[in-house]
mmCIF file of C-alpha atoms in Angstrom:
data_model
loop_
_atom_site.group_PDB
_atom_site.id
_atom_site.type_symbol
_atom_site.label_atom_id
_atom_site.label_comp_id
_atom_site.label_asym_id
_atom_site.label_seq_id
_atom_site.Cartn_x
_atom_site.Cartn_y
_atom_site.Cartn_z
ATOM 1 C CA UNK A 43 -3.674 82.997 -25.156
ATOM 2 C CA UNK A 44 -2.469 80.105 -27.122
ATOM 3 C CA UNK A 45 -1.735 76.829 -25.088
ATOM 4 C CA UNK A 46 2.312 76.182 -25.326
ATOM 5 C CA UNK A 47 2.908 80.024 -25.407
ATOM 6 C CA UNK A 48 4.769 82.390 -22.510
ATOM 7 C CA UNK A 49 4.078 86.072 -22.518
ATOM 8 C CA UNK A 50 7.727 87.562 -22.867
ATOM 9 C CA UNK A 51 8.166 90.463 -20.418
ATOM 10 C CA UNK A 52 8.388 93.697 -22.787
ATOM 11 C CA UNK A 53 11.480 94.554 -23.778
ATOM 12 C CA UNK A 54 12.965 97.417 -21.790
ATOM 13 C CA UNK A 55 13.198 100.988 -22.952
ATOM 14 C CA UNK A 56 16.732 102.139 -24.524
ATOM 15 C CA UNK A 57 18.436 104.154 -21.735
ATOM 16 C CA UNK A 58 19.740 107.396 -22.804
ATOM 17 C CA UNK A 59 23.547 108.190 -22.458
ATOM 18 C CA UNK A 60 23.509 110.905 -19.577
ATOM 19 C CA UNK A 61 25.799 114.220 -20.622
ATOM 20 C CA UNK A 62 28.547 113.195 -18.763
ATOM 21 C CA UNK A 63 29.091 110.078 -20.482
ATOM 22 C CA UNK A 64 29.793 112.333 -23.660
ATOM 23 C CA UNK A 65 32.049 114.780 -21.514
ATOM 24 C CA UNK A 66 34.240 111.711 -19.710
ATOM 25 C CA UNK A 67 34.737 110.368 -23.403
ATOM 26 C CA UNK A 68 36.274 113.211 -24.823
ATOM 27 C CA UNK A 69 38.472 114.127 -21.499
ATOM 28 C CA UNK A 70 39.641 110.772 -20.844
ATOM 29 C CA UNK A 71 39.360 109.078 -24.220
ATOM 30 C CA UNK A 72 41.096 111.913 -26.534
ATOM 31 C CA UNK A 73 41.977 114.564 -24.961
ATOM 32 C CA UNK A 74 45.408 112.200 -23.967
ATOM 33 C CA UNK A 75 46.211 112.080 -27.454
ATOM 34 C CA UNK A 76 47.262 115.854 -27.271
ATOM 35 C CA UNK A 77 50.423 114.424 -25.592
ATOM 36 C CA UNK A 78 51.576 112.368 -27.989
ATOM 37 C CA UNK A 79 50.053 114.831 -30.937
ATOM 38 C CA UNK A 80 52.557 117.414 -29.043
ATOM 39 C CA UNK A 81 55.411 115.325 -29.301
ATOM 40 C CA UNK A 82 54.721 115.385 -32.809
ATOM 41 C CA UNK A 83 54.720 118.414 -33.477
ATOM 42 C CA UNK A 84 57.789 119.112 -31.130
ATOM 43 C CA UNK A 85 60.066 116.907 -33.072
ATOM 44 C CA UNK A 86 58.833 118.454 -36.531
ATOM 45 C CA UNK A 87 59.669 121.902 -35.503
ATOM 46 C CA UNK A 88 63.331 121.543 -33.054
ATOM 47 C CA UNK A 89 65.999 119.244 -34.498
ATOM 48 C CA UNK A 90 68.062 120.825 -31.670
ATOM 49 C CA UNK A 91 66.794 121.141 -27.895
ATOM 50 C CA UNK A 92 65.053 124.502 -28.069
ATOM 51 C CA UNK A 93 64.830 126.164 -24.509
ATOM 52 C CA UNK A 94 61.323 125.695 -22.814
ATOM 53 C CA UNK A 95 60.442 122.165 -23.706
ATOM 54 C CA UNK A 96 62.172 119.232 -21.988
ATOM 55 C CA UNK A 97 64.433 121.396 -20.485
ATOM 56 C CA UNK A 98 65.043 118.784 -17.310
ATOM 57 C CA UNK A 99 65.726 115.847 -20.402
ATOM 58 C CA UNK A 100 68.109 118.306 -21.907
ATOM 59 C CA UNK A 101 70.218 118.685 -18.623
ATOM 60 C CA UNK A 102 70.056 114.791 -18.120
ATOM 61 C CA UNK A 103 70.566 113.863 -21.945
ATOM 62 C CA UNK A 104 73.584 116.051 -21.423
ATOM 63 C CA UNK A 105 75.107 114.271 -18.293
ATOM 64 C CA UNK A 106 74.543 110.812 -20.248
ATOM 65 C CA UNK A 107 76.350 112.258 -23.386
ATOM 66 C CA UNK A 108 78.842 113.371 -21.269
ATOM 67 C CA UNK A 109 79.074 109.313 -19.375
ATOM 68 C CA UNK A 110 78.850 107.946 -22.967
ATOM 69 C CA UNK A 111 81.939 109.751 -24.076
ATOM 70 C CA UNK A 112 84.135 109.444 -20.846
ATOM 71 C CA UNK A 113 84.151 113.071 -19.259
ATOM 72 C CA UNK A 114 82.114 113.851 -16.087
ATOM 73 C CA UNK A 115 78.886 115.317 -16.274
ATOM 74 C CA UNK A 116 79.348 118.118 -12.948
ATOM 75 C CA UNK A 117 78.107 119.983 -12.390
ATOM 76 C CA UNK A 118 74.847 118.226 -12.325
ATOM 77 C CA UNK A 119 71.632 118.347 -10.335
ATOM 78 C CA UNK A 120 71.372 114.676 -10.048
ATOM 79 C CA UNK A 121 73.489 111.821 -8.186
ATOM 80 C CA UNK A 122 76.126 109.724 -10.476
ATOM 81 C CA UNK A 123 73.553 107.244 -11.008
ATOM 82 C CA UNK A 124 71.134 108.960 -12.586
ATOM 83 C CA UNK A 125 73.454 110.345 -14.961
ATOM 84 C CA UNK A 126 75.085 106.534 -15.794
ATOM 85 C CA UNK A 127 71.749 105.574 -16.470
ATOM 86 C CA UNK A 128 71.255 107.978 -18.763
ATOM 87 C CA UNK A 129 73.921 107.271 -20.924
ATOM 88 C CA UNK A 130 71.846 105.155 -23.625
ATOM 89 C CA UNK A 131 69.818 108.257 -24.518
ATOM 90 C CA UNK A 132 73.389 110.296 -24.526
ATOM 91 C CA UNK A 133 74.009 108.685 -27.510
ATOM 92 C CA UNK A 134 70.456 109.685 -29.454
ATOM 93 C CA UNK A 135 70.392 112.507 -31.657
ATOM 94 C CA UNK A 136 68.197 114.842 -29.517
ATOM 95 C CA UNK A 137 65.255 114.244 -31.503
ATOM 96 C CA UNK A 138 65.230 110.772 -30.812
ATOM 97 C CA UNK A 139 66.262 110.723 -27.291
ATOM 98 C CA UNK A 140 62.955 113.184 -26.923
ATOM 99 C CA UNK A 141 61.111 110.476 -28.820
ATOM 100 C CA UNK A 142 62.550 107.424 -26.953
ATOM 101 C CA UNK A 143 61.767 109.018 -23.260
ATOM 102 C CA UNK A 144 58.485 110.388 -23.728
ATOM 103 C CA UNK A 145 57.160 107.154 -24.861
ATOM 104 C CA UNK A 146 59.331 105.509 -22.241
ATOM 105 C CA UNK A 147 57.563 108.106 -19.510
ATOM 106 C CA UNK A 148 53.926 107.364 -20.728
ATOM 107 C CA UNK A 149 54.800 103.599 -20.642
ATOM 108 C CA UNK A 150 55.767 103.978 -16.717
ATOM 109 C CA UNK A 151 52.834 106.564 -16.090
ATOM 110 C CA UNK A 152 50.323 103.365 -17.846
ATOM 111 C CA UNK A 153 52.310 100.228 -15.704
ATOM 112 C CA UNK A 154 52.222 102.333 -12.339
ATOM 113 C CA UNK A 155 47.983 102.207 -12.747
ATOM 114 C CA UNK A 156 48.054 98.674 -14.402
ATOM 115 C CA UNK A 157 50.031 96.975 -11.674
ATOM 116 C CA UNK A 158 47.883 98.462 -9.141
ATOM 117 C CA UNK A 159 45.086 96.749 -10.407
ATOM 118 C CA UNK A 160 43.117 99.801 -12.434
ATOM 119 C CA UNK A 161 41.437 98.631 -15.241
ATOM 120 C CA UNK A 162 39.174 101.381 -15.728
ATOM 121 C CA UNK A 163 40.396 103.072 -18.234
ATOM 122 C CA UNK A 164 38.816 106.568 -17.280
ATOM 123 C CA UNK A 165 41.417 106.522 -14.496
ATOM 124 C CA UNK A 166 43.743 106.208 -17.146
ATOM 125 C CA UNK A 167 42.592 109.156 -18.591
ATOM 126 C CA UNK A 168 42.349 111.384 -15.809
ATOM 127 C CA UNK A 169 45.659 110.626 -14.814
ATOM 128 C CA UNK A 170 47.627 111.582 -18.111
ATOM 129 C CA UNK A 171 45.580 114.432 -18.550
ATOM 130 C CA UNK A 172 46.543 115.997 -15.076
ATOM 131 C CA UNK A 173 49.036 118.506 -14.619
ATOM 132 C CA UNK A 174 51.562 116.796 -12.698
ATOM 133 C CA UNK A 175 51.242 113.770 -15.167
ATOM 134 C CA UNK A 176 51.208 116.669 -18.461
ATOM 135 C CA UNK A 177 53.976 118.665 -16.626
ATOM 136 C CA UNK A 178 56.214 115.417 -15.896
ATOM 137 C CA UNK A 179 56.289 114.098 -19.371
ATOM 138 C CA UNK A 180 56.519 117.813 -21.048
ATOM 139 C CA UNK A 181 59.229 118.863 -18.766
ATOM 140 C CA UNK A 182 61.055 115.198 -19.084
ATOM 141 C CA UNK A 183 61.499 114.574 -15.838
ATOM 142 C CA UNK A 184 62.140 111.312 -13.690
ATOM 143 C CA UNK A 185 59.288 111.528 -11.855
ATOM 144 C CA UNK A 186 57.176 108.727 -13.757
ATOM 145 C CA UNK A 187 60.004 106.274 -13.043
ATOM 146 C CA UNK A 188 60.120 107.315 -10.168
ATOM 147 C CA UNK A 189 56.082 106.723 -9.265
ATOM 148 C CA UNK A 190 56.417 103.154 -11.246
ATOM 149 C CA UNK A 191 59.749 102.344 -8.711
ATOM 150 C CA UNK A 192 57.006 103.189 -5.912
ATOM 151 C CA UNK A 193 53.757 101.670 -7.233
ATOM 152 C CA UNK A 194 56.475 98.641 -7.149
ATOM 153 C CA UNK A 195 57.766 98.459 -3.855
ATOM 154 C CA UNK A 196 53.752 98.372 -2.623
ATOM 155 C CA UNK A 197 52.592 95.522 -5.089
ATOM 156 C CA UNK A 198 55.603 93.497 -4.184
ATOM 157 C CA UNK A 199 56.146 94.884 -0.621
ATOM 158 C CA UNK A 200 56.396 91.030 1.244
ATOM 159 C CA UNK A 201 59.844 90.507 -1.478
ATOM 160 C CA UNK A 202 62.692 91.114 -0.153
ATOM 161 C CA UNK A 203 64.842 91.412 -3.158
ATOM 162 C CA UNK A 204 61.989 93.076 -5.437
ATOM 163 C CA UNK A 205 60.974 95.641 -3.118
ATOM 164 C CA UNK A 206 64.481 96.979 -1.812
ATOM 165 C CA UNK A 207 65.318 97.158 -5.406
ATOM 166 C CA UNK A 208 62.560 99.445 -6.619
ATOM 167 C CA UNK A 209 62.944 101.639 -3.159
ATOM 168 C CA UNK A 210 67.433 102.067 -4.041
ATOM 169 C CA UNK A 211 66.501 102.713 -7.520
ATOM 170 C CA UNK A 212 64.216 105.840 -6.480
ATOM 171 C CA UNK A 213 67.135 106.992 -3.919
ATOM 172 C CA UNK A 214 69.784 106.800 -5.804
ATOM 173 C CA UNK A 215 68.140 108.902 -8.213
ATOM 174 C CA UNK A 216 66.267 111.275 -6.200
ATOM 175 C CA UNK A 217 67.161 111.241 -2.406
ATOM 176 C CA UNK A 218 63.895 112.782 -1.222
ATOM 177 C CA UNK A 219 61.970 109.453 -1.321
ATOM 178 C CA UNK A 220 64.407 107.902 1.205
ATOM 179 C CA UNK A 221 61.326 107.929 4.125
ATOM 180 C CA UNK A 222 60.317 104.856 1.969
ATOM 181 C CA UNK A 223 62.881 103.457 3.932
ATOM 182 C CA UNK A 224 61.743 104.240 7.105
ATOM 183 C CA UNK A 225 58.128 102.779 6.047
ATOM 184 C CA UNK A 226 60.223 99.769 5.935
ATOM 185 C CA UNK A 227 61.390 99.676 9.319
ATOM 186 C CA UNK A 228 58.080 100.753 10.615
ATOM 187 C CA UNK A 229 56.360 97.544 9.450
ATOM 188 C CA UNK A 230 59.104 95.086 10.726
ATOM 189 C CA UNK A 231 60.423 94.670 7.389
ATOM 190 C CA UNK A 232 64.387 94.979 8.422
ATOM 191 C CA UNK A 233 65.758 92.229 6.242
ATOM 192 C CA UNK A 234 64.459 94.301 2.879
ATOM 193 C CA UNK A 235 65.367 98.100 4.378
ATOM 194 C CA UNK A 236 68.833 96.494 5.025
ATOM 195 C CA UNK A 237 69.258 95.232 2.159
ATOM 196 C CA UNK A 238 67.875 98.165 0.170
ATOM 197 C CA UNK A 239 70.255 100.362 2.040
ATOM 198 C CA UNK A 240 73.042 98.013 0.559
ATOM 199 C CA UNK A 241 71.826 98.368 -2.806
ATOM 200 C CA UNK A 242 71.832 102.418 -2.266
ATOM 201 C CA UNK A 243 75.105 102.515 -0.908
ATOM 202 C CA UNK A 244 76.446 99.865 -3.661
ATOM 203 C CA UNK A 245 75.063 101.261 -6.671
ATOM 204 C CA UNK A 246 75.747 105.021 -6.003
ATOM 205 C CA UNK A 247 79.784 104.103 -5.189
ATOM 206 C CA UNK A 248 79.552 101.841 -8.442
ATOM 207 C CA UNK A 249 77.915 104.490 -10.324
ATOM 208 C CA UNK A 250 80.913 107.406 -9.448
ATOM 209 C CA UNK A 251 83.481 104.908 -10.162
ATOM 210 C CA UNK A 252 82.728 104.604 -13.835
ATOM 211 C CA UNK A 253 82.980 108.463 -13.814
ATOM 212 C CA UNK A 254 86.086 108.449 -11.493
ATOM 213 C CA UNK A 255 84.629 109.782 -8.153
ATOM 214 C CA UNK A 256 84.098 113.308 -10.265
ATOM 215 C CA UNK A 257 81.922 115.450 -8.222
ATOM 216 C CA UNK A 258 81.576 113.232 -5.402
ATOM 217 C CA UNK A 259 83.076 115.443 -2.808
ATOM 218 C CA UNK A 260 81.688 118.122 -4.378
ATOM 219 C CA UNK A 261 78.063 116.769 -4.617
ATOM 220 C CA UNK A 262 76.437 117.534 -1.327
ATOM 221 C CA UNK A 263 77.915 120.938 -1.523
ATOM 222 C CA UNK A 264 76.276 121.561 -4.749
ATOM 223 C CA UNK A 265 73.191 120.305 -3.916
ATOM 224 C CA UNK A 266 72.925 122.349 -1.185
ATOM 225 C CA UNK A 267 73.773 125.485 -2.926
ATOM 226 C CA UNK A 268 71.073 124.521 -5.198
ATOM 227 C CA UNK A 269 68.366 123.904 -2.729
ATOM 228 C CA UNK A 270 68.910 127.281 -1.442
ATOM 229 C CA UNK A 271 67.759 129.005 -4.328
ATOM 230 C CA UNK A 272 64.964 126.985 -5.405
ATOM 231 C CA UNK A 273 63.262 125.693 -2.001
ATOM 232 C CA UNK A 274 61.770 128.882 -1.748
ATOM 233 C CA UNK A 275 60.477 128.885 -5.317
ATOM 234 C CA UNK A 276 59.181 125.715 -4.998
ATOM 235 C CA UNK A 277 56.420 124.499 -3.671
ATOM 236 C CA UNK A 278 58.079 122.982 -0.130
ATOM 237 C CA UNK A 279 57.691 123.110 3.163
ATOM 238 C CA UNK A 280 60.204 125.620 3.514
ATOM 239 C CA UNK A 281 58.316 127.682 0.378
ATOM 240 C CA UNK A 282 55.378 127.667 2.673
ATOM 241 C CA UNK A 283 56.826 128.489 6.163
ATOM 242 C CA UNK A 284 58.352 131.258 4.933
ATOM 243 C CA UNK A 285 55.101 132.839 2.882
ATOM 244 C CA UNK A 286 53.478 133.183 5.802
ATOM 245 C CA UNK A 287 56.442 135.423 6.819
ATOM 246 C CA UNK A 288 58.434 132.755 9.199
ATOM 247 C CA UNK A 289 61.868 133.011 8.606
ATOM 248 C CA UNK A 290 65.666 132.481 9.715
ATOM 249 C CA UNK A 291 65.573 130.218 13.240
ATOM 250 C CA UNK A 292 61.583 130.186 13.545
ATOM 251 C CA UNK A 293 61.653 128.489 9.916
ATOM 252 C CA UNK A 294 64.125 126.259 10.662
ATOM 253 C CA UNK A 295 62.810 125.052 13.685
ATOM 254 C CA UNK A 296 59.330 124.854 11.819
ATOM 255 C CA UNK A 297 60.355 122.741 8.993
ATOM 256 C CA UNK A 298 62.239 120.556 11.411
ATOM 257 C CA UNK A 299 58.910 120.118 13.760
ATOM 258 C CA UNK A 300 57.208 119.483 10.441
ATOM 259 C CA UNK A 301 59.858 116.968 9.235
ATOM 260 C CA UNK A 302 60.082 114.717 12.849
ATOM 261 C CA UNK A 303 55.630 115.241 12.758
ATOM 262 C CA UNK A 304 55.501 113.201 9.298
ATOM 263 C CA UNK A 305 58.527 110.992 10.452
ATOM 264 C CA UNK A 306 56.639 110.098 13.607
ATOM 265 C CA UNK A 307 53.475 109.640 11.328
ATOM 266 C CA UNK A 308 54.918 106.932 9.213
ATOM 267 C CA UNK A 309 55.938 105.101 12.492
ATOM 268 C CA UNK A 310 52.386 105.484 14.763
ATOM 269 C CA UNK A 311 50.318 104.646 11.787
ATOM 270 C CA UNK A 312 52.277 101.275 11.039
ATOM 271 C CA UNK A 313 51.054 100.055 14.617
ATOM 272 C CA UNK A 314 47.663 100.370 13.676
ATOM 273 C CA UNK A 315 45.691 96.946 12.649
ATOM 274 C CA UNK A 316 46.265 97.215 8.871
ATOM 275 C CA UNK A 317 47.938 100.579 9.148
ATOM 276 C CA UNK A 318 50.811 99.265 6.216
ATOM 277 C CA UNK A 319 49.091 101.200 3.811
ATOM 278 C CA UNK A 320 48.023 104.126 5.979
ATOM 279 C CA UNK A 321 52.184 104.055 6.627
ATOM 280 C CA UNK A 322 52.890 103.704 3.365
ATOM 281 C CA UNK A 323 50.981 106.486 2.282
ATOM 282 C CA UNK A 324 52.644 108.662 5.510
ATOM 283 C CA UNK A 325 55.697 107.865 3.990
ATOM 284 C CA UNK A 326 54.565 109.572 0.637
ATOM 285 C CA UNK A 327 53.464 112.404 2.131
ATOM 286 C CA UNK A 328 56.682 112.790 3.909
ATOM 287 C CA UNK A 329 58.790 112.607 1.641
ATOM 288 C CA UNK A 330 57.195 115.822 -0.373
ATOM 289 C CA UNK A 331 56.754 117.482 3.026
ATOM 290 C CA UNK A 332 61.171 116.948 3.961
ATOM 291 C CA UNK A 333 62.052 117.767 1.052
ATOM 292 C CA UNK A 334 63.454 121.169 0.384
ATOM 293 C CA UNK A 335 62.246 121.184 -3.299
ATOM 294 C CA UNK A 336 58.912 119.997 -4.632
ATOM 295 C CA UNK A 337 57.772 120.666 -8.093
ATOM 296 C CA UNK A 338 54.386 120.316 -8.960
ATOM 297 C CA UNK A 339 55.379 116.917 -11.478
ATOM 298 C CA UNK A 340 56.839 115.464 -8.246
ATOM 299 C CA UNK A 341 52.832 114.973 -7.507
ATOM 300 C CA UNK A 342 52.688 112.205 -9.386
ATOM 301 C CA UNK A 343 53.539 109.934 -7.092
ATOM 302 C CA UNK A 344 50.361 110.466 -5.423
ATOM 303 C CA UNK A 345 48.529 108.451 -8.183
ATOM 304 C CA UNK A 346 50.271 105.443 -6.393
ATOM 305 C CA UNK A 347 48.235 105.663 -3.481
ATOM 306 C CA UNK A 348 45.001 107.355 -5.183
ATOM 307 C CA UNK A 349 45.459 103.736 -7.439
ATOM 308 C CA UNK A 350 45.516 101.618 -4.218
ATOM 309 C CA UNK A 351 42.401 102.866 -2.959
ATOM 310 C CA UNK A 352 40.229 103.694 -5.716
ATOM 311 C CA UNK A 353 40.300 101.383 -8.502
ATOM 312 C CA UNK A 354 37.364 102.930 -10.641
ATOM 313 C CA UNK A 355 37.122 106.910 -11.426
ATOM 314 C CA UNK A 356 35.993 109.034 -8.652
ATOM 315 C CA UNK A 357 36.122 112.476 -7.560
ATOM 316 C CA UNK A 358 39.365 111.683 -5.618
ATOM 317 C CA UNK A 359 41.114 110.958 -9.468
ATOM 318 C CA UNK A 360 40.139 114.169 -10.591
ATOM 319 C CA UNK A 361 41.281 116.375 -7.840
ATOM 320 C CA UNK A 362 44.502 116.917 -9.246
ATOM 321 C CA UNK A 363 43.110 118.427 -12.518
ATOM 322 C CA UNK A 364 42.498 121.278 -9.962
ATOM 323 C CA UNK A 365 46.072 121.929 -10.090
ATOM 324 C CA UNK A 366 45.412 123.554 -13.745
ATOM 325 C CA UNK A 367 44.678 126.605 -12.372
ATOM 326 C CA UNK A 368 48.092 127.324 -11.419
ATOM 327 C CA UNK A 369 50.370 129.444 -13.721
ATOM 328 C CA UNK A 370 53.406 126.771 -13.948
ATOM 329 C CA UNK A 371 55.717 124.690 -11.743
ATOM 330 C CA UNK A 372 56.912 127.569 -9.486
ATOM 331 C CA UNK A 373 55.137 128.712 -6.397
ATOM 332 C CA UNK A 374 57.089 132.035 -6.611
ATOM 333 C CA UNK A 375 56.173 132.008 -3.153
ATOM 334 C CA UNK A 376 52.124 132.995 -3.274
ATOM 335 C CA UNK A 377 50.256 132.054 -0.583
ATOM 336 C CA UNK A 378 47.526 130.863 -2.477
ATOM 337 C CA UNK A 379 49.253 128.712 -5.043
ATOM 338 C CA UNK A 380 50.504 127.079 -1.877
ATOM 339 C CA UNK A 381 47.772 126.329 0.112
ATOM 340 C CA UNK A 382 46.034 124.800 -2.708
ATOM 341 C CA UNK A 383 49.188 122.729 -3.386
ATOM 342 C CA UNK A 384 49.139 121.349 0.244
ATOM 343 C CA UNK A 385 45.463 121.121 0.753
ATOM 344 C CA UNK A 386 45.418 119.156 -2.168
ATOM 345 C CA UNK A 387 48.432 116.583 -1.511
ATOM 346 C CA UNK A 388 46.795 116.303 2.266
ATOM 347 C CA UNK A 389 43.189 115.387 1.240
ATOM 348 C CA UNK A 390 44.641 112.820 -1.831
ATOM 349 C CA UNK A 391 46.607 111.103 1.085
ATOM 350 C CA UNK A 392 44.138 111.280 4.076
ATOM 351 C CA UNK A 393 41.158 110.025 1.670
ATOM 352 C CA UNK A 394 43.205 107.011 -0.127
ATOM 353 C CA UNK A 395 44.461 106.037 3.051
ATOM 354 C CA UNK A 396 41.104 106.313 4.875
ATOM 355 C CA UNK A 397 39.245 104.359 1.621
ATOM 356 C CA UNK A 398 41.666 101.670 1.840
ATOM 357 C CA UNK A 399 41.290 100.954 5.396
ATOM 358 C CA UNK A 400 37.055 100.897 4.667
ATOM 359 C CA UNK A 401 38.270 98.763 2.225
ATOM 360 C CA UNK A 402 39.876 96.057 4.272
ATOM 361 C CA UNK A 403 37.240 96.009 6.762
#
């Protein structure tokens, strides 16, 4: 060898692209795009609301309409609130309200990863092309707003003002999230649950007012009489007491072990050393176990803590894609769809809360 000259190492041998690479491309990378390629096609086809697609937008672009113009939107599924705040949208043209919301419910599915610190965009992927995420956004439901409001209260959990904010706006719009609250209390934050509960109690009186109080006797009534005849429809605790042929006082007493169990949970795990996550995650799960209605796009919400703990893609973000096998939102009361439902929502919980607390160690 030449004096003056270094051998270079050989250069290394081009590494082949394993199969899956290919496959997690086209699942995460395009297959997304049906969504908005749907939406498309949607709006070329219906200048009216046709029956079957965003059938839950229709009812609330109806109660806004009906704010916008001064009469009262009641009977209506939701709290005054909810309805106010959709009175922007109540004066679209359908087509565009459809238009306006869907890209306003993909925005809040992407900032409920982003602010959790995902970056990987497979997650992204995985996330919008799961069937609570698909379902959510197709149906036009709250429940992305409603999983941003969340992924919110965690990332800014130690301010007061930020944090009571995002946990009133999910109440006042859909009560079954209230255990949030009591995640508060659990880890000694008073000042922000108090003032939260303010916010609750000041926006929802605020909200009736500009519709004159209409319905507001009525509501709780209604709501009831609703729950009724969906809980057992649904995919609730009450849905899967009584498939397993527990009914009248056994169910009740049941669902009201199950509901003090997963109260009890949110407060017990709190005490632990970093058990505010592990609480917070309790308090998810409660909230979907109380409530006497749970769709299957209410399951978004457990991308919140499945973004906490995992940051990159993992088995644990595509467990929901499981959910694909079921025939639509409605358990119709089948053991099986049920199970799978529950085992499902338990294992996303228990394993985010578990990886976070690896995590911190």
């Amino acid at each position: 060898m030449s004096a003056g000259f270094v051998a270079l190492p050989p250069a290394p041998a081009a590494r082949r692209r394993p199969a899956t690479h290919y496959v997690s491309v086209v699942a995460f990378g395009l297959l997304p795009f049906v969504l908005p390629g749907s939406l498309v096609l949607y709006l070329l086809r219906h200048g009216s609301y046709s029956h079957g697609d965003f059938f839950d937008l229709h009812t609330l672009w109806v109660a806004g309409r009906d704010v916008a113009h001064g009469h009262s939107p009641y009977p209506f599924v939701y709290p005054a609130p909810a309805a106010v705040m959709m009175a922007p949208l109540g004066v679209l043209p359908w087509r565009a309200a459809v238009a306006v919301f869907f890209l306003l419910a993909v925005a809040a599915v992407v900032l409920t990863l982003r602010i959790l610190g995902v970056r990987d965009w497979r997650c992204y992927g995985a996330c919008l092309v799961a069937l609570p995420t698909v379902s959510a956004i197709g149906i036009g439901t709250l429940s992305p707003f409603l999983a941003l409001a969340v992924a919110c209260a965690w990332r800014w959990r130690d301010r007061r003002v930020v944090v009571a904010a995002a946990l009133a706006a999910v109440v006042v719009t859909k009560l079954f999230l209230w255990p949030l609250f009591v995640w508060l209390l659990a880890t000694r934050r008073i000042r922000s649950a108090a003032l939260g509960t303010v916010a609750v109690a000041g926006t929802a009186l605020a909200a009736w007012a500009v519709i004159g109080f209409a319905g507001f006797s009525s509501y709780p009534r209604h709501l009831g009489g609703i729950a009724s005849v969906e809980q057992y429809k649904s995919y609730s605790t009450v849905a899967f007491v009584h498939a397993f042929g527990v009914t009248g006082g056994a169910a009740r007493v049941t669902t009201a072990a199950v509901a003090l169990a997963a109260l009890a949970a949110i407060v017990l795990l709190a005490r632990r050393r970093d058990g505010d996550f592990a609480s917070f995650t309790a308090a998810i799960g409660a909230a979907l176990l109380i409530s006497p209605i749970v769709w299957i796009h209410y399951l978004v919400l457990l991308y919140v803590p499945i973004a906490v703990a995992r940051q990159r893609l993992s088995a644990l973000w595509l467990a929901p894609l499981a959910l694909w096998i079921l025939p639509g939102q409605e358990s119709s009361g089948s053991v099986a769809r049920l199970v799978l439902v529950f085992a499902l929502g338990f294992v996303a919980l228990r394993a985010s809360a578990r990886d976070a607390a690896q995590a911190s160690c």
